[in-house]
Amino acid sequence: MEFITVTPAARPRVALIQLNRPKELNALNLQLMQEVAAALKELCADDSVRVIVLTGSERAFAAGADIKQMAGRTAIDMLTIDQFSTWDQIRKTHKPLIAAVSGFALGGGCELAMTCDMIVASETAQFGQPEIRIGTMPGAGGTQRLTRALGKARAMEMVLTGQPISALEAERHGLVNRVVPVGQYLEEAFRLAASIAQMSPVAARLAKESVNRAFETHLDEGLHFERKNFYMTFASEDQKEGMAAFVEKRPADFKGR
């Protein structure tokens, strides 16, 4: 891995992926995104990992896409490269994925953070889609996920002006889970990850799928999907252990089976 570092046991049952292109403020080039996708695939196959934290640096989560890599390309070049297939792989990560964001999360950086399931932000974080300023528009989900998080009017303003929002405004609108001082954002992400890692991995995977389905379908279909996943948990050893532990008034010991 040239542009990321991976720590499979950053905390018990919690892995860390850190973007590492400091001179470019973690700009997202094709290789970096492929490395992230490959790391997520490997971590998802590791039963010792239950939750994954994705972060950048204190100065920048990711300041955007690598414009130098795209500037001279044609529409056919972009179609042939099919860079968004990598984003689709990341989106399909079945383990809980938490973004720990400080500093710039702009353009592709904002889109990458929104691809994660939850976002913990430092008070210096900025979220924005400034692509309009260079004659293009978001292409990795910015117009879709931002609108779902902020509503049409606020998302439209951000996309059409390129103006970012602060971490506190992002929190008010529900784009991020919480905002903490800059020295605490990664530890806060680890704390959130640790609380999830204690739960049944089977139930967490099925619950994540169900929440995501709420954004992809109408209510009746979403409820049907939720109930099917609910029934499926009763085929797991974790469900038997969890309910037995509750009845016996002891901590549950989930094995992910």
C-alpha positions as a LaTeX table, in Angstrom:
\begin{tabular}{lrrr}
\hline
Residue & $x$ (\AA) & $y$ (\AA) & $z$ (\AA) \\
\hline
Met1 & 0.00 & 0.00 & 0.00 \\
Glu2 & 1.56 & 3.29 & $-1.11$ \\
Phe3 & $-1.11$ & 5.83 & $-0.20$ \\
Ile4 & $-2.80$ & 4.31 & 2.86 \\
Thr5 & $-1.77$ & 2.60 & 6.08 \\
Val6 & $-3.80$ & $-0.24$ & 7.55 \\
Thr7 & $-3.85$ & $-1.28$ & 11.19 \\
Pro8 & $-6.04$ & $-4.38$ & 11.56 \\
Ala9 & $-5.96$ & $-4.29$ & 15.38 \\
Ala10 & $-5.94$ & $-0.57$ & 16.14 \\
Arg11 & $-8.28$ & $-1.39$ & 19.01 \\
Pro12 & $-9.81$ & $-4.73$ & 20.05 \\
Arg13 & $-11.97$ & $-5.86$ & 17.09 \\
Val14 & $-11.52$ & $-2.44$ & 15.43 \\
Ala15 & $-9.36$ & $-1.79$ & 12.36 \\
Leu16 & $-8.02$ & 1.55 & 11.12 \\
Ile17 & $-7.41$ & 2.69 & 7.54 \\
Gln18 & $-5.56$ & 6.00 & 7.26 \\
Leu19 & $-5.21$ & 7.95 & 4.01 \\
Asn20 & $-1.57$ & 8.95 & 3.58 \\
Arg21 & $-0.86$ & 11.49 & 0.83 \\
Pro22 & 0.08 & 14.42 & 3.09 \\
Lys23 & 1.60 & 16.67 & 0.42 \\
Glu24 & $-1.61$ & 16.43 & $-1.63$ \\
Leu25 & $-3.89$ & 16.75 & 1.42 \\
Asn26 & $-4.98$ & 13.15 & 0.79 \\
Ala27 & $-6.36$ & 13.93 & $-2.68$ \\
Leu28 & $-8.11$ & 10.83 & $-3.98$ \\
Asn29 & $-6.38$ & 9.40 & $-7.01$ \\
Leu30 & $-7.27$ & 6.08 & $-8.63$ \\
Gln31 & $-4.56$ & 4.13 & $-6.85$ \\
Leu32 & $-5.52$ & 5.41 & $-3.41$ \\
Met33 & $-9.16$ & 4.48 & $-3.94$ \\
Gln34 & $-8.18$ & 1.03 & $-5.19$ \\
Glu35 & $-6.03$ & 0.57 & $-2.11$ \\
Val36 & $-8.92$ & 1.57 & 0.17 \\
Ala37 & $-11.26$ & $-0.86$ & $-1.60$ \\
Ala38 & $-8.70$ & $-3.68$ & $-1.38$ \\
Ala39 & $-8.07$ & $-3.02$ & 2.31 \\
Leu40 & $-11.78$ & $-3.02$ & 3.09 \\
Lys41 & $-12.22$ & $-6.31$ & 1.26 \\
Glu42 & $-9.38$ & $-7.88$ & 3.25 \\
Leu43 & $-10.66$ & $-6.53$ & 6.57 \\
Cys44 & $-14.18$ & $-7.76$ & 5.83 \\
Ala45 & $-12.73$ & $-11.26$ & 5.41 \\
Asp46 & $-10.98$ & $-11.02$ & 8.80 \\
Asp47 & $-13.24$ & $-12.40$ & 11.53 \\
Ser48 & $-11.21$ & $-10.62$ & 14.22 \\
Val49 & $-12.34$ & $-7.25$ & 12.80 \\
Arg50 & $-15.89$ & $-6.14$ & 13.51 \\
Val51 & $-15.77$ & $-2.38$ & 12.85 \\
Ile52 & $-13.54$ & $-0.28$ & 10.58 \\
Val53 & $-12.51$ & 3.36 & 11.08 \\
Leu54 & $-11.42$ & 5.39 & 8.05 \\
Thr55 & $-9.47$ & 8.61 & 8.62 \\
Gly56 & $-7.03$ & 11.06 & 7.08 \\
Ser57 & $-4.91$ & 13.60 & 8.92 \\
Glu58 & $-5.72$ & 16.38 & 11.34 \\
Arg59 & $-5.37$ & 18.88 & 8.50 \\
Ala60 & $-7.37$ & 17.01 & 5.88 \\
Phe61 & $-9.54$ & 13.93 & 5.69 \\
Ala62 & $-9.34$ & 14.33 & 1.92 \\
Ala63 & $-9.29$ & 17.66 & 0.12 \\
Gly64 & $-10.95$ & 16.26 & $-3.00$ \\
Ala65 & $-10.20$ & 14.21 & $-6.08$ \\
Asp66 & $-6.81$ & 14.40 & $-7.75$ \\
Ile67 & $-7.61$ & 17.06 & $-10.36$ \\
Lys68 & $-4.25$ & 16.72 & $-12.11$ \\
Gln69 & $-5.11$ & 13.10 & $-12.84$ \\
Met70 & $-8.42$ & 14.06 & $-14.47$ \\
Ala71 & $-7.85$ & 17.45 & $-16.08$ \\
Gly72 & $-6.92$ & 16.30 & $-19.59$ \\
Arg73 & $-9.26$ & 13.35 & $-19.90$ \\
Thr74 & $-12.22$ & 13.04 & $-22.24$ \\
Ala75 & $-15.68$ & 11.70 & $-21.47$ \\
Ile76 & $-14.71$ & 8.40 & $-23.11$ \\
Asp77 & $-11.54$ & 8.26 & $-21.00$ \\
Met78 & $-13.61$ & 8.66 & $-17.84$ \\
Leu79 & $-16.09$ & 6.02 & $-19.00$ \\
Thr80 & $-13.32$ & 3.56 & $-19.83$ \\
Ile81 & $-11.47$ & 4.08 & $-16.55$ \\
Asp82 & $-14.73$ & 3.34 & $-14.69$ \\
Gln83 & $-13.37$ & 4.83 & $-11.49$ \\
Phe84 & $-16.74$ & 4.66 & $-9.78$ \\
Ser85 & $-16.73$ & 0.86 & $-9.72$ \\
Thr86 & $-14.21$ & 1.21 & $-6.88$ \\
Trp87 & $-16.59$ & 3.51 & $-5.03$ \\
Asp88 & $-19.35$ & 0.92 & $-5.47$ \\
Gln89 & $-17.11$ & $-1.69$ & $-3.85$ \\
Ile90 & $-16.53$ & 0.60 & $-0.88$ \\
Arg91 & $-20.25$ & 1.31 & $-0.57$ \\
Lys92 & $-20.95$ & $-2.42$ & $-0.35$ \\
Thr93 & $-18.67$ & $-2.95$ & 2.66 \\
His94 & $-20.78$ & $-5.10$ & 4.96 \\
Lys95 & $-19.03$ & $-4.26$ & 8.24 \\
Pro96 & $-19.81$ & $-0.98$ & 10.02 \\
Leu97 & $-17.57$ & 1.77 & 8.63 \\
Ile98 & $-16.94$ & 5.00 & 10.55 \\
Ala99 & $-15.28$ & 8.09 & 9.07 \\
Ala100 & $-13.12$ & 10.11 & 11.48 \\
Val101 & $-12.91$ & 13.52 & 9.82 \\
Ser102 & $-10.75$ & 16.53 & 10.60 \\
Gly103 & $-9.97$ & 19.50 & 8.39 \\
Phe104 & $-10.95$ & 19.40 & 4.73 \\
Ala105 & $-13.53$ & 16.90 & 3.50 \\
Leu106 & $-14.23$ & 18.44 & 0.11 \\
Gly107 & $-15.41$ & 17.05 & $-3.20$ \\
Gly108 & $-14.47$ & 13.39 & $-3.31$ \\
Gly109 & $-13.41$ & 13.66 & 0.33 \\
Cys110 & $-16.91$ & 14.67 & 1.36 \\
Glu111 & $-18.35$ & 11.92 & $-0.83$ \\
Leu112 & $-16.02$ & 9.32 & 0.69 \\
Ala113 & $-17.02$ & 10.37 & 4.22 \\
Met114 & $-20.70$ & 10.13 & 3.26 \\
Thr115 & $-20.12$ & 6.65 & 1.83 \\
Cys116 & $-19.28$ & 5.55 & 5.37 \\
Asp117 & $-22.05$ & 4.59 & 7.79 \\
Met118 & $-21.27$ & 7.22 & 10.42 \\
Ile119 & $-19.08$ & 10.31 & 10.70 \\
Val120 & $-17.26$ & 11.62 & 13.75 \\
Ala121 & $-15.88$ & 15.09 & 13.05 \\
Ser122 & $-13.41$ & 17.42 & 14.71 \\
Glu123 & $-14.52$ & 21.00 & 15.21 \\
Thr124 & $-12.18$ & 22.05 & 12.37 \\
Ala125 & $-13.85$ & 19.80 & 9.79 \\
Gln126 & $-15.33$ & 21.35 & 6.66 \\
Phe127 & $-17.68$ & 19.50 & 4.32 \\
Gly128 & $-18.31$ & 20.67 & 0.78 \\
Gln129 & $-18.79$ & 19.87 & $-2.90$ \\
Pro130 & $-16.78$ & 22.56 & $-4.73$ \\
Glu131 & $-16.71$ & 20.84 & $-8.14$ \\
Ile132 & $-18.87$ & 23.58 & $-9.71$ \\
Arg133 & $-15.91$ & 25.96 & $-9.31$ \\
Ile134 & $-13.84$ & 23.96 & $-11.77$ \\
Gly135 & $-16.60$ & 23.48 & $-14.31$ \\
Thr136 & $-17.95$ & 20.12 & $-13.30$ \\
Met137 & $-20.19$ & 18.57 & $-10.61$ \\
Pro138 & $-20.10$ & 15.80 & $-8.00$ \\
Gly139 & $-19.89$ & 12.34 & $-9.52$ \\
Ala140 & $-19.36$ & 9.94 & $-6.61$ \\
Gly141 & $-22.69$ & 10.43 & $-4.85$ \\
Gly142 & $-22.46$ & 14.04 & $-3.69$ \\
Thr143 & $-25.74$ & 15.22 & $-5.19$ \\
Gln144 & $-27.56$ & 12.16 & $-3.86$ \\
Arg145 & $-26.21$ & 11.58 & $-0.36$ \\
Leu146 & $-25.90$ & 15.27 & 0.48 \\
Thr147 & $-29.53$ & 15.84 & $-0.51$ \\
Arg148 & $-30.69$ & 12.92 & 1.61 \\
Ala149 & $-28.73$ & 14.25 & 4.59 \\
Leu150 & $-29.37$ & 17.99 & 4.34 \\
Gly151 & $-32.54$ & 18.32 & 2.29 \\
Lys152 & $-32.93$ & 19.72 & $-1.22$ \\
Ala153 & $-32.50$ & 23.44 & $-0.55$ \\
Arg154 & $-29.31$ & 23.27 & 1.50 \\
Ala155 & $-27.74$ & 20.61 & $-0.70$ \\
Met156 & $-28.60$ & 22.59 & $-3.83$ \\
Glu157 & $-26.94$ & 25.69 & $-2.40$ \\
Met158 & $-23.78$ & 23.79 & $-1.54$ \\
Val159 & $-23.56$ & 22.06 & $-4.92$ \\
Leu160 & $-24.31$ & 25.17 & $-6.99$ \\
Thr161 & $-22.10$ & 27.60 & $-5.04$ \\
Gly162 & $-19.33$ & 25.26 & $-3.96$ \\
Gln163 & $-19.43$ & 26.76 & $-0.46$ \\
Pro164 & $-18.58$ & 24.32 & 2.36 \\
Ile165 & $-20.29$ & 24.00 & 5.71 \\
Ser166 & $-18.71$ & 23.73 & 9.15 \\
Ala167 & $-18.68$ & 20.64 & 11.31 \\
Leu168 & $-21.26$ & 22.17 & 13.64 \\
Glu169 & $-23.66$ & 22.93 & 10.79 \\
Ala170 & $-23.12$ & 19.42 & 9.44 \\
Glu171 & $-24.04$ & 18.07 & 12.87 \\
Arg172 & $-27.17$ & 20.23 & 13.06 \\
His173 & $-28.36$ & 18.87 & 9.73 \\
Gly174 & $-27.59$ & 15.26 & 10.65 \\
Leu175 & $-24.69$ & 14.79 & 8.23 \\
Val176 & $-22.34$ & 13.84 & 11.10 \\
Asn177 & $-22.96$ & 11.98 & 14.33 \\
Arg178 & $-20.97$ & 14.23 & 16.63 \\
Val179 & $-18.37$ & 17.01 & 16.75 \\
Val180 & $-15.50$ & 16.96 & 19.24 \\
Pro181 & $-12.31$ & 18.97 & 19.81 \\
Val182 & $-9.64$ & 18.35 & 17.21 \\
Gly183 & $-7.45$ & 16.37 & 19.58 \\
Gln184 & $-10.23$ & 13.90 & 20.30 \\
Tyr185 & $-11.90$ & 13.08 & 16.99 \\
Leu186 & $-10.04$ & 9.82 & 16.30 \\
Glu187 & $-10.42$ & 8.54 & 19.86 \\
Glu188 & $-14.11$ & 9.42 & 19.74 \\
Ala189 & $-14.44$ & 7.39 & 16.53 \\
Phe190 & $-12.69$ & 4.50 & 18.27 \\
Arg191 & $-15.08$ & 4.78 & 21.22 \\
Leu192 & $-18.07$ & 4.59 & 18.89 \\
Ala193 & $-16.48$ & 1.68 & 17.04 \\
Ala194 & $-15.78$ & $-0.15$ & 20.31 \\
Ser195 & $-19.41$ & 0.12 & 21.40 \\
Ile196 & $-20.54$ & $-1.41$ & 18.10 \\
Ala197 & $-17.84$ & $-4.08$ & 18.16 \\
Gln198 & $-19.36$ & $-5.50$ & 21.35 \\
Met199 & $-22.56$ & $-6.33$ & 19.51 \\
Ser200 & $-23.37$ & $-9.37$ & 17.39 \\
Pro201 & $-21.57$ & $-9.07$ & 14.02 \\
Val202 & $-24.42$ & $-10.99$ & 12.40 \\
Ala203 & $-27.07$ & $-8.63$ & 13.73 \\
Ala204 & $-24.92$ & $-5.58$ & 12.93 \\
Arg205 & $-24.54$ & $-6.65$ & 9.30 \\
Leu206 & $-28.26$ & $-7.31$ & 8.87 \\
Ala207 & $-29.20$ & $-4.08$ & 10.65 \\
Lys208 & $-26.80$ & $-2.05$ & 8.49 \\
Glu209 & $-28.34$ & $-3.55$ & 5.35 \\
Ser210 & $-31.82$ & $-2.66$ & 6.59 \\
Val211 & $-30.99$ & 0.96 & 7.42 \\
Asn212 & $-29.37$ & 1.42 & 4.01 \\
Arg213 & $-32.43$ & $-0.08$ & 2.32 \\
Ala214 & $-34.52$ & 2.75 & 3.81 \\
Phe215 & $-32.74$ & 5.15 & 1.42 \\
Glu216 & $-33.08$ & 2.90 & $-1.60$ \\
Thr217 & $-36.73$ & 1.87 & $-1.69$ \\
His218 & $-40.26$ & 2.76 & $-0.60$ \\
Leu219 & $-41.60$ & 2.03 & 2.88 \\
Asp220 & $-43.48$ & $-1.22$ & 2.21 \\
Glu221 & $-40.47$ & $-2.85$ & 0.56 \\
Gly222 & $-38.17$ & $-1.53$ & 3.28 \\
Leu223 & $-40.38$ & $-2.99$ & 6.01 \\
His224 & $-40.48$ & $-6.31$ & 4.22 \\
Phe225 & $-36.68$ & $-6.34$ & 3.97 \\
Glu226 & $-36.33$ & $-5.40$ & 7.64 \\
Arg227 & $-38.64$ & $-8.19$ & 8.79 \\
Lys228 & $-36.83$ & $-10.75$ & 6.65 \\
Asn229 & $-33.51$ & $-9.74$ & 8.22 \\
Phe230 & $-35.10$ & $-9.77$ & 11.69 \\
Tyr231 & $-36.26$ & $-13.35$ & 11.15 \\
Met232 & $-32.80$ & $-14.27$ & 9.86 \\
Thr233 & $-31.16$ & $-13.25$ & 13.14 \\
Phe234 & $-33.04$ & $-16.13$ & 14.78 \\
Ala235 & $-30.92$ & $-18.55$ & 12.75 \\
Ser236 & $-27.78$ & $-17.28$ & 14.50 \\
Glu237 & $-26.04$ & $-18.51$ & 17.63 \\
Asp238 & $-25.59$ & $-14.85$ & 18.58 \\
Gln239 & $-29.35$ & $-14.39$ & 18.93 \\
Lys240 & $-29.58$ & $-17.39$ & 21.25 \\
Glu241 & $-26.61$ & $-16.13$ & 23.28 \\
Gly242 & $-27.93$ & $-12.55$ & 23.44 \\
Met243 & $-31.37$ & $-13.50$ & 24.68 \\
Ala244 & $-30.00$ & $-16.09$ & 27.10 \\
Ala245 & $-27.61$ & $-13.50$ & 28.52 \\
Phe246 & $-30.49$ & $-11.05$ & 28.94 \\
Val247 & $-32.61$ & $-13.61$ & 30.81 \\
Glu248 & $-29.64$ & $-14.70$ & 32.95 \\
Lys249 & $-28.63$ & $-11.08$ & 33.62 \\
Arg250 & $-25.04$ & $-11.44$ & 32.38 \\
Pro251 & $-22.99$ & $-9.88$ & 29.55 \\
Ala252 & $-23.43$ & $-11.53$ & 26.18 \\
Asp253 & $-20.45$ & $-13.16$ & 24.48 \\
Phe254 & $-21.12$ & $-12.81$ & 20.76 \\
Lys255 & $-19.10$ & $-15.02$ & 18.41 \\
Gly256 & $-20.37$ & $-13.83$ & 15.04 \\
Arg257 & $-22.13$ & $-17.07$ & 14.23 \\
\hline
\end{tabular}
